Coordinates of N, CA and C in Angstrom, one line a residue:
Chain A
K1 N -62.9 11.2 13.5 CA -63.7 11.2 14.7 C -64.1 9.7 15.1
A2 N -64.1 9.5 16.4 CA -64.4 8.2 16.9 C -65.9 8.0 16.7
G3 N -66.3 6.7 16.5 CA -67.7 6.4 16.2 C -68.5 6.3 17.5
V4 N -69.7 5.8 17.4 CA -70.5 5.6 18.6 C -70.0 4.3 19.3
T5 N -69.8 4.4 20.6 CA -69.4 3.3 21.3 C -70.5 2.8 22.3
Q6 N -70.6 1.5 22.5 CA -71.5 1.0 23.4 C -70.8 0.0 24.3
T7 N -71.2 0.0 25.6 CA -70.7 -0.9 26.6 C -71.8 -1.5 27.5
P8 N -71.7 -2.7 27.9 CA -70.8 -3.7 27.4 C -71.2 -4.2 26.0
R9 N -70.4 -5.0 25.4 CA -70.8 -5.6 24.1 C -71.7 -6.8 24.2
Y10 N -71.5 -7.5 25.3 CA -72.2 -8.7 25.5 C -72.6 -8.8 27.0
L11 N -73.8 -9.3 27.3 CA -74.2 -9.4 28.7 C -75.2 -10.5 28.8
I12 N -75.0 -11.3 29.9 CA -76.0 -12.3 30.3 C -76.6 -12.0 31.6
K13 N -77.9 -12.0 31.7 CA -78.6 -11.7 32.9 C -79.7 -12.8 33.2
T14 N -80.2 -12.8 34.4 CA -81.2 -13.7 34.8 C -82.5 -13.0 34.9
R15 N -83.6 -13.7 34.6 CA -84.9 -13.1 34.7 C -85.1 -12.4 36.0
G16 N -85.8 -11.3 36.0 CA -86.0 -10.5 37.2 C -84.9 -9.5 37.6
Q17 N -83.7 -9.7 37.0 CA -82.7 -8.7 37.3 C -82.9 -7.5 36.5
Q18 N -82.0 -6.5 36.7 CA -82.1 -5.3 35.9 C -80.7 -5.1 35.3
V19 N -80.7 -4.3 34.2 CA -79.5 -4.1 33.5 C -79.4 -2.6 33.0
T20 N -78.2 -2.1 33.0 CA -77.9 -0.8 32.5 C -76.9 -0.9 31.3
L21 N -77.3 -0.3 30.2 CA -76.4 -0.2 29.0 C -76.0 1.2 28.8
S22 N -74.8 1.3 28.3 CA -74.2 2.7 28.1 C -73.9 3.0 26.6
C23 N -74.0 4.2 26.3 CA -73.7 4.7 24.9 C -73.0 6.0 24.9
S24 N -71.9 6.1 24.2 CA -71.2 7.3 24.0 C -71.3 7.7 22.6
P25 N -72.0 8.9 22.3 CA -72.2 9.3 20.9 C -70.9 9.9 20.3
I26 N -71.0 10.1 19.0 CA -70.0 10.8 18.3 C -69.8 12.2 18.9
S27 N -68.6 12.6 19.0 CA -68.4 14.0 19.6 C -69.1 15.0 18.9
G28 N -69.9 15.9 19.6 CA -70.6 16.9 19.0 C -72.1 16.6 18.7
H29 N -72.4 15.3 18.8 CA -73.8 14.9 18.5 C -74.6 15.0 19.8
R30 N -75.7 15.6 19.7 CA -76.5 15.9 20.9 C -77.7 15.0 21.0
S31 N -78.0 14.3 19.9 CA -79.2 13.4 19.9 C -78.7 11.9 20.1
V32 N -79.3 11.2 21.0 CA -79.0 9.8 21.1 C -80.3 9.0 21.1
S33 N -80.4 8.0 20.3 CA -81.6 7.1 20.2 C -81.2 5.7 20.5
W34 N -82.2 5.0 21.0 CA -82.0 3.6 21.4 C -83.0 2.7 20.6
Y35 N -82.5 1.5 20.2 CA -83.4 0.6 19.5 C -83.2 -0.8 20.0
Q36 N -84.2 -1.6 19.9 CA -84.1 -3.0 20.2 C -84.3 -3.8 18.9
Q37 N -83.4 -4.8 18.7 CA -83.6 -5.6 17.5 C -83.6 -7.0 17.9
T38 N -84.7 -7.7 17.4 CA -84.9 -9.1 17.6 C -85.3 -9.7 16.3
P39 N -85.0 -11.0 16.1 CA -85.4 -11.7 14.8 C -86.8 -11.5 14.5
G40 N -87.7 -11.6 15.5 CA -89.1 -11.6 15.2 C -89.7 -10.2 15.0
Q41 N -89.2 -9.2 15.7 CA -89.8 -7.9 15.6 C -89.0 -6.9 14.8
G42 N -87.8 -7.3 14.5 CA -87.0 -6.3 13.7 C -86.4 -5.2 14.6
L43 N -86.1 -4.1 14.0 CA -85.6 -3.0 14.7 C -86.7 -2.1 15.2
Q44 N -86.8 -2.0 16.5 CA -87.9 -1.2 17.1 C -87.3 0.0 17.9
F45 N -87.9 1.1 17.7 CA -87.5 2.4 18.4 C -87.9 2.4 19.8
L46 N -86.9 2.6 20.7 CA -87.2 2.7 22.2 C -87.5 4.2 22.6
F47 N -86.5 5.0 22.5 CA -86.6 6.4 22.8 C -85.4 7.2 22.3
E48 N -85.6 8.5 22.3 CA -84.5 9.4 21.8 C -84.4 10.5 22.9
Y49 N -83.1 10.8 23.1 CA -82.8 11.9 24.0 C -82.0 13.0 23.3
F50 N -82.4 14.3 23.6 CA -81.7 15.4 23.0 C -81.5 16.4 24.1
S51 N -80.3 16.8 24.3 CA -79.9 17.8 25.4 C -80.6 17.4 26.7
E52 N -80.4 16.1 27.1 CA -80.8 15.6 28.4 C -82.3 15.4 28.5
T53 N -83.0 15.6 27.5 CA -84.5 15.5 27.6 C -85.0 14.4 26.6
Q54 N -85.9 13.7 27.1 CA -86.5 12.7 26.2 C -87.4 13.4 25.1
R55 N -87.1 13.2 23.9 CA -87.8 14.0 22.8 C -88.8 13.1 22.1
N56 N -88.5 11.8 22.0 CA -89.4 10.9 21.3 C -89.4 9.6 22.1
K57 N -90.5 8.9 22.0 CA -90.6 7.6 22.8 C -91.4 6.6 21.9
G58 N -90.9 5.3 22.0 CA -91.6 4.3 21.3 C -92.6 3.6 22.2
N59 N -93.1 2.5 21.8 CA -94.2 1.8 22.5 C -93.6 0.6 23.3
F60 N -92.8 0.9 24.3 CA -92.3 -0.1 25.2 C -92.8 0.2 26.6
P61 N -92.9 -0.9 27.4 CA -93.3 -0.7 28.8 C -92.4 0.1 29.6
G62 N -92.9 0.6 30.8 CA -92.1 1.4 31.6 C -90.9 0.8 32.2
R63 N -90.7 -0.5 32.1 CA -89.5 -1.2 32.5 C -88.3 -0.7 31.8
F64 N -88.5 -0.1 30.6 CA -87.5 0.4 29.8 C -87.4 1.9 30.0
S65 N -86.2 2.3 30.4 CA -86.0 3.8 30.7 C -84.7 4.2 30.3
G66 N -84.5 5.5 30.2 CA -83.2 6.0 29.7 C -82.9 7.3 30.3
R67 N -81.7 7.8 30.1 CA -81.3 9.1 30.5 C -80.2 9.6 29.7
Q68 N -80.0 10.9 29.6 CA -78.8 11.4 28.9 C -78.1 12.4 29.9
F69 N -76.8 12.4 29.8 CA -76.0 13.3 30.7 C -75.6 14.5 29.9
S70 N -75.1 15.5 30.6 CA -74.7 16.8 30.0 C -73.6 16.6 28.9
N71 N -72.9 15.5 29.0 CA -71.9 15.3 27.9 C -72.4 14.5 26.8
S72 N -73.7 14.3 26.7 CA -74.5 13.6 25.7 C -74.4 12.1 25.8
R73 N -73.6 11.6 26.7 CA -73.6 10.1 26.9 C -74.9 9.7 27.4
S74 N -75.3 8.5 27.1 CA -76.7 8.1 27.5 C -76.6 6.7 28.1
E75 N -77.5 6.4 28.9 CA -77.7 5.1 29.5 C -79.1 4.6 29.3
M76 N -79.3 3.3 29.2 CA -80.6 2.7 29.1 C -80.7 1.7 30.2
N77 N -81.8 1.6 30.8 CA -82.0 0.7 31.9 C -83.3 -0.2 31.6
V78 N -83.1 -1.5 31.9 CA -84.3 -2.4 31.8 C -84.4 -3.0 33.2
S79 N -85.5 -2.9 33.8 CA -85.8 -3.5 35.1 C -86.6 -4.8 34.9
T80 N -86.5 -5.6 35.9 CA -87.3 -6.8 36.0 C -87.3 -7.6 34.6
L81 N -86.1 -8.0 34.3 CA -85.9 -8.6 32.9 C -86.7 -9.8 32.7
E82 N -87.2 -9.9 31.4 CA -88.0 -11.0 31.0 C -87.2 -11.7 29.8
L83 N -87.5 -13.0 29.6 CA -86.8 -13.7 28.6 C -86.9 -13.0 27.2
G84 N -88.1 -12.4 27.0 CA -88.3 -11.7 25.7 C -87.5 -10.4 25.5
D85 N -86.8 -10.0 26.6 CA -85.9 -8.8 26.4 C -84.6 -9.2 25.8
S86 N -84.3 -10.4 25.6 CA -83.1 -10.9 24.9 C -83.1 -10.3 23.5
A87 N -82.1 -9.5 23.2 CA -82.0 -8.8 21.9 C -80.7 -8.1 21.8
L88 N -80.5 -7.5 20.6 CA -79.4 -6.6 20.3 C -79.9 -5.2 20.6
Y89 N -79.3 -4.5 21.5 CA -79.7 -3.1 21.8 C -78.7 -2.2 21.1
L90 N -79.3 -1.3 20.3 CA -78.5 -0.4 19.5 C -78.7 1.0 19.9
C91 N -77.6 1.7 19.9 CA -77.7 3.1 20.2 C -77.2 3.9 18.9
A92 N -77.8 5.0 18.7 CA -77.4 5.8 17.5 C -77.4 7.3 17.9
S93 N -76.4 8.0 17.3 CA -76.4 9.4 17.6 C -76.5 10.2 16.3
S94 N -76.9 11.5 16.4 CA -77.2 12.3 15.3 C -76.9 13.8 15.6
S95 N -76.4 14.5 14.6 CA -76.1 15.9 14.9 C -77.2 16.8 14.1
T96 N -77.7 16.2 13.0 CA -78.6 17.0 12.2 C -80.1 16.7 12.4
G97 N -80.4 15.6 13.1 CA -81.8 15.2 13.2 C -82.3 14.3 12.1
Y98 N -81.4 14.1 11.1 CA -81.8 13.3 9.9 C -81.0 11.9 10.0
E99 N -79.8 11.9 9.5 CA -79.1 10.6 9.5 C -78.6 10.2 10.9
Q100 N -78.7 8.9 11.1 CA -78.2 8.4 12.4 C -77.0 7.6 12.2
Y101 N -76.1 7.6 13.2 CA -74.9 6.8 13.2 C -75.0 5.8 14.4
F102 N -75.0 4.6 14.0 CA -75.2 3.5 15.0 C -73.9 3.0 15.6
G103 N -74.0 2.5 16.8 CA -72.9 1.8 17.5 C -73.0 0.3 17.1
P104 N -72.1 -0.4 17.7 CA -72.0 -1.9 17.4 C -73.1 -2.7 18.1
G105 N -73.7 -2.1 19.1 CA -74.8 -2.8 19.8 C -74.3 -3.5 21.1
T106 N -75.2 -3.8 21.9 CA -75.0 -4.7 23.1 C -75.9 -5.9 23.0
R107 N -75.3 -7.0 23.0 CA -76.1 -8.3 22.9 C -76.5 -8.7 24.3
L108 N -77.8 -8.6 24.6 CA -78.3 -9.0 25.9 C -79.0 -10.4 25.8
T109 N -78.6 -11.3 26.7 CA -79.2 -12.6 26.8 C -79.8 -12.7 28.2
V110 N -81.1 -13.0 28.2 CA -81.8 -13.2 29.5 C -82.1 -14.7 29.7
T111 N -81.6 -15.2 30.8 CA -81.9 -16.7 31.0 C -82.8 -16.9 32.2
Chain B
L1 N -95.9 9.9 10.5 CA -94.8 9.3 9.8 C -95.3 8.5 8.6
A2 N -94.7 8.7 7.5 CA -95.2 8.0 6.3 C -94.7 6.5 6.4
K3 N -95.6 5.6 6.0 CA -95.3 4.2 6.0 C -94.6 3.9 4.7
T4 N -93.7 3.0 4.7 CA -92.9 2.6 3.5 C -93.2 1.1 3.2
T5 N -93.1 0.8 1.9 CA -93.3 -0.6 1.5 C -92.1 -0.9 0.6
Q6 N -91.4 -1.9 0.8 CA -90.3 -2.3 0.0 C -90.3 -3.9 -0.1
P7 N -89.7 -4.4 -1.2 CA -89.7 -5.9 -1.3 C -89.0 -6.5 -0.1
I8 N -89.5 -7.7 0.2 CA -88.9 -8.4 1.4 C -87.5 -8.9 1.1
S9 N -87.3 -9.4 -0.2 CA -86.0 -9.9 -0.5 C -85.7 -9.8 -2.0
M10 N -84.5 -9.8 -2.3 CA -84.0 -9.7 -3.7 C -82.7 -10.5 -3.9
D11 N -82.6 -11.1 -5.0 CA -81.3 -11.7 -5.4 C -80.7 -11.0 -6.6
S12 N -79.4 -11.0 -6.6 CA -78.7 -10.5 -7.8 C -77.3 -11.1 -7.9
Y13 N -76.6 -10.8 -9.0 CA -75.3 -11.4 -9.2 C -74.2 -10.4 -9.1
E14 N -73.1 -10.8 -8.7 CA -71.9 -9.9 -8.6 C -71.7 -9.2 -10.0
G15 N -71.4 -7.9 -9.8 CA -71.1 -7.1 -11.0 C -72.4 -6.4 -11.6
Q16 N -73.6 -6.9 -11.2 CA -74.8 -6.3 -11.7 C -75.1 -5.0 -10.9
E17 N -76.0 -4.2 -11.6 CA -76.6 -3.0 -10.9 C -77.8 -3.5 -10.2
V18 N -78.0 -3.1 -9.0 CA -79.2 -3.5 -8.2 C -80.1 -2.3 -7.9
N19 N -81.3 -2.3 -8.2 CA -82.3 -1.3 -7.9 C -83.3 -1.8 -6.9
I20 N -83.4 -1.1 -5.8 CA -84.4 -1.4 -4.7 C -85.4 -0.3 -4.6
T21 N -86.7 -0.6 -4.9 CA -87.7 0.5 -4.9 C -88.5 0.5 -3.6
C22 N -88.8 1.7 -3.1 CA -89.5 1.8 -1.9 C -90.7 2.7 -2.2
S23 N -91.9 2.3 -1.7 CA -93.1 3.1 -1.9 C -93.4 3.9 -0.6
H24 N -93.8 5.1 -0.8 CA -94.2 5.9 0.4 C -95.2 6.9 -0.1
N25 N -96.4 6.4 -0.2 CA -97.5 7.2 -0.8 C -97.9 8.4 0.0
N26 N -97.8 8.3 1.3 CA -98.2 9.4 2.2 C -97.1 10.3 2.7
I27 N -96.1 10.4 1.9 CA -94.9 11.2 2.2 C -95.4 12.7 2.4
A28 N -94.9 13.3 3.4 CA -95.2 14.7 3.7 C -94.2 15.7 3.1
T29 N -94.6 16.9 3.1 CA -93.8 18.0 2.4 C -92.4 18.1 3.1
N30 N -92.3 17.9 4.4 CA -91.1 18.1 5.1 C -90.2 16.8 5.2
D31 N -90.8 15.7 4.7 CA -90.1 14.4 4.8 C -88.9 14.3 3.9
Y32 N -87.8 13.7 4.4 CA -86.7 13.3 3.6 C -86.8 11.7 3.5
I33 N -86.1 11.2 2.5 CA -86.0 9.8 2.3 C -84.6 9.3 2.6
T34 N -84.4 8.4 3.4 CA -83.1 7.9 3.9 C -83.0 6.4 3.7
W35 N -81.9 6.0 3.3 CA -81.6 4.5 3.2 C -80.4 4.1 4.1
Y36 N -80.6 3.0 4.8 CA -79.6 2.4 5.6 C -79.3 1.0 5.1
Q37 N -78.1 0.5 5.5 CA -77.6 -0.8 5.2 C -77.3 -1.5 6.5
Q38 N -77.7 -2.8 6.7 CA -77.3 -3.5 7.9 C -76.8 -4.9 7.6
F39 N -75.6 -5.1 8.2 CA -75.1 -6.5 8.2 C -75.5 -7.2 9.4
P40 N -75.4 -8.5 9.4 CA -75.9 -9.3 10.7 C -75.0 -8.9 11.9
S41 N -75.7 -8.7 13.0 CA -75.1 -8.4 14.3 C -74.4 -7.1 14.3
Q42 N -74.7 -6.2 13.4 CA -74.1 -4.8 13.4 C -75.2 -3.8 13.4
G43 N -74.9 -2.6 13.8 CA -75.9 -1.5 13.6 C -76.1 -1.1 12.2
P44 N -77.2 -0.5 11.8 CA -77.4 0.0 10.5 C -76.4 1.1 10.1
R45 N -76.1 1.2 8.9 CA -75.1 2.2 8.4 C -75.9 3.1 7.4
F46 N -75.8 4.4 7.6 CA -76.4 5.4 6.7 C -75.7 5.3 5.3
I47 N -76.6 5.2 4.3 CA -76.1 5.1 2.9 C -76.3 6.4 2.2
I48 N -77.5 6.9 2.1 CA -77.8 8.0 1.3 C -79.1 8.6 1.7
Q49 N -79.3 9.9 1.5 CA -80.5 10.6 1.8 C -80.8 11.6 0.7
G50 N -82.1 11.8 0.5 CA -82.5 12.8 -0.6 C -83.9 13.3 -0.3
Y51 N -84.2 14.4 -1.0 CA -85.5 15.0 -0.9 C -86.3 14.9 -2.3
K52 N -85.6 15.2 -3.4 CA -86.2 15.1 -4.7 C -85.1 14.9 -5.7
T53 N -85.5 14.5 -6.9 CA -84.7 14.2 -8.1 C -83.7 13.1 -7.8
K54 N -82.4 13.4 -8.0 CA -81.4 12.4 -7.9 C -80.2 12.8 -7.0
V55 N -79.8 11.9 -6.2 CA -78.6 12.1 -5.3 C -77.7 11.0 -5.5
T56 N -76.4 11.3 -5.6 CA -75.4 10.3 -5.8 C -74.2 10.5 -4.8
N57 N -73.7 9.4 -4.3 CA -72.5 9.5 -3.5 C -71.6 8.4 -3.9
E58 N -70.5 8.1 -3.2 CA -69.5 7.1 -3.6 C -70.1 5.7 -3.5
V59 N -71.2 5.6 -2.8 CA -71.7 4.2 -2.5 C -72.9 3.9 -3.4
A60 N -73.8 4.9 -3.6 CA -75.1 4.6 -4.2 C -75.7 5.8 -4.8
S61 N -76.8 5.6 -5.6 CA -77.6 6.7 -6.1 C -79.0 6.5 -5.6
L62 N -79.7 7.6 -5.5 CA -81.1 7.6 -5.0 C -81.9 8.4 -6.0
F63 N -82.9 7.8 -6.6 CA -83.7 8.4 -7.6 C -85.1 8.7 -6.9
I64 N -85.6 9.9 -7.0 CA -86.9 10.3 -6.5 C -87.7 11.0 -7.6
P65 N -88.8 10.4 -7.9 CA -89.6 11.1 -9.0 C -90.3 12.3 -8.4
A66 N -90.9 13.1 -9.3 CA -91.4 14.4 -9.0 C -92.5 14.3 -7.9
D67 N -93.3 13.2 -7.9 CA -94.4 13.1 -7.0 C -93.9 12.6 -5.6
R68 N -92.7 12.2 -5.5 CA -92.0 11.7 -4.3 C -92.8 10.5 -3.6
K69 N -93.6 9.9 -4.3 CA -94.4 8.8 -3.7 C -93.6 7.4 -3.7
S70 N -92.4 7.5 -4.3 CA -91.6 6.3 -4.3 C -90.1 6.8 -4.4
S71 N -89.2 5.9 -4.2 CA -87.8 6.2 -4.4 C -87.1 4.9 -4.7
T72 N -86.0 5.0 -5.4 CA -85.2 3.8 -5.8 C -83.8 4.0 -5.4
L73 N -83.3 3.0 -4.7 CA -81.9 3.0 -4.3 C -81.2 2.2 -5.4
S74 N -80.1 2.7 -6.0 CA -79.4 2.0 -7.0 C -77.9 1.7 -6.5
L75 N -77.6 0.5 -6.5 CA -76.2 0.1 -6.1 C -75.5 -0.4 -7.4
P76 N -74.5 0.3 -7.8 CA -73.8 -0.1 -9.1 C -72.8 -1.2 -8.8
R77 N -72.8 -2.2 -9.8 CA -71.8 -3.2 -9.7 C -71.6 -3.8 -8.3
V78 N -72.6 -4.5 -7.9 CA -72.6 -5.1 -6.5 C -71.5 -6.2 -6.4
S79 N -71.1 -6.4 -5.2 CA -70.2 -7.5 -4.9 C -70.8 -8.4 -3.8
L80 N -70.2 -9.5 -3.4 CA -70.7 -10.3 -2.4 C -70.9 -9.6 -1.1
S81 N -70.0 -8.6 -0.8 CA -70.1 -7.9 0.4 C -71.2 -6.9 0.5
D82 N -72.0 -6.8 -0.5 CA -73.2 -5.9 -0.5 C -74.4 -6.7 0.0
T83 N -74.2 -8.0 0.3 CA -75.3 -8.8 0.8 C -75.6 -8.3 2.2
A84 N -76.9 -7.8 2.4 CA -77.2 -7.1 3.6 C -78.7 -6.8 3.6
V85 N -79.2 -6.2 4.6 CA -80.6 -5.8 4.7 C -80.6 -4.3 4.4
Y86 N -81.4 -3.8 3.5 CA -81.5 -2.4 3.2 C -82.9 -1.8 3.6
Y87 N -82.8 -0.7 4.4 CA -84.0 -0.1 4.9 C -84.2 1.3 4.3
C88 N -85.5 1.5 3.9 CA -85.9 2.8 3.4 C -86.7 3.4 4.5
L89 N -86.4 4.7 4.8 CA -87.1 5.4 5.9 C -87.5 6.8 5.4
V90 N -88.7 7.2 5.8 CA -89.2 8.5 5.4 C -89.5 9.3 6.7
G91 N -89.1 10.5 6.8 CA -89.4 11.3 8.0 C -88.8 12.7 7.9
A92 N -89.3 13.5 8.8 CA -88.8 14.9 8.8 C -87.7 15.0 9.9
R93 N -87.0 16.1 9.9 CA -86.0 16.3 10.9 C -86.6 16.2 12.3
D94 N -85.8 15.4 13.2 CA -86.2 15.2 14.6 C -87.4 14.3 14.8
D95 N -88.0 13.8 13.7 CA -89.0 12.7 13.8 C -88.4 11.5 14.5
K96 N -89.2 10.7 15.2 CA -88.6 9.5 15.6 C -88.5 8.6 14.4
I97 N -87.4 7.8 14.4 CA -87.1 7.0 13.2 C -87.6 5.6 13.4
I98 N -88.5 5.2 12.5 CA -89.2 3.9 12.5 C -88.7 3.1 11.4
F99 N -88.0 2.0 11.7 CA -87.6 1.0 10.7 C -88.6 0.0 10.3
G100 N -88.8 -0.3 9.1 CA -89.7 -1.4 8.6 C -88.9 -2.7 8.6
K101 N -89.4 -3.6 7.8 CA -88.7 -4.9 7.8 C -87.5 -4.9 6.8
G102 N -87.4 -3.9 5.9 CA -86.3 -3.8 5.1 C -86.3 -4.8 3.9
T103 N -85.3 -4.7 3.0 CA -85.2 -5.7 1.9 C -83.9 -6.5 2.1
R104 N -84.0 -7.8 2.2 CA -82.8 -8.6 2.3 C -82.3 -8.8 0.9
L105 N -81.1 -8.3 0.6 CA -80.4 -8.4 -0.7 C -79.4 -9.5 -0.6
H106 N -79.5 -10.4 -1.5 CA -78.5 -11.6 -1.5 C -77.8 -11.5 -2.8
I107 N -76.5 -11.3 -2.7 CA -75.7 -11.3 -4.0 C -75.1 -12.6 -4.2
L108 N -75.3 -13.2 -5.4 CA -74.7 -14.5 -5.7 C -73.5 -14.3 -6.6
P109 N -72.6 -15.3 -6.4 CA -71.3 -15.2 -7.2 C -71.5 -15.5 -8.7

């Protein structure tokens, strides 16, 4: 089975812009979660989608949003980018609700 | 969600067995214990999961005492490539998954 894929792998944006990241889960996995990882804050949970519905949410401002499509693919959007949004954004999928399978991540740099 | 506590860092030598202990005093009845490994600039990788007693797979063993208030990840005969951050997580099915700071394991030659 193919693993979790994320596109793009690298991205450079300017403050104030918005960005959309994409995640394709492992075939058959209906849960997709998003995480932000920075050196200072570590791995932080953003949100989880299951069957196109947001099931869990972390403590991030409303500038961070996501959605899931009927084929389980998910997108994450960040509006009005800030310098502090520079991070590795990770997507993970799950079929059981227990173990997560992570993608390689998207490295976002905001200048 | 039960809070977990694990050492910030550990050093060991190639060929040794490494044991990383995680405390989770407030673990709930429905909670499982899961360990992940993460290399720099990569996503975490699922290692092992257990509920009680002992679980073993091709990569590691997980020991959970009867009171389930702690767990120990055991890595047999480590190599340099086992240098990574190891995370212990506790939660029930479909809980949101919260990662702590993890344990930075450094394997020395």
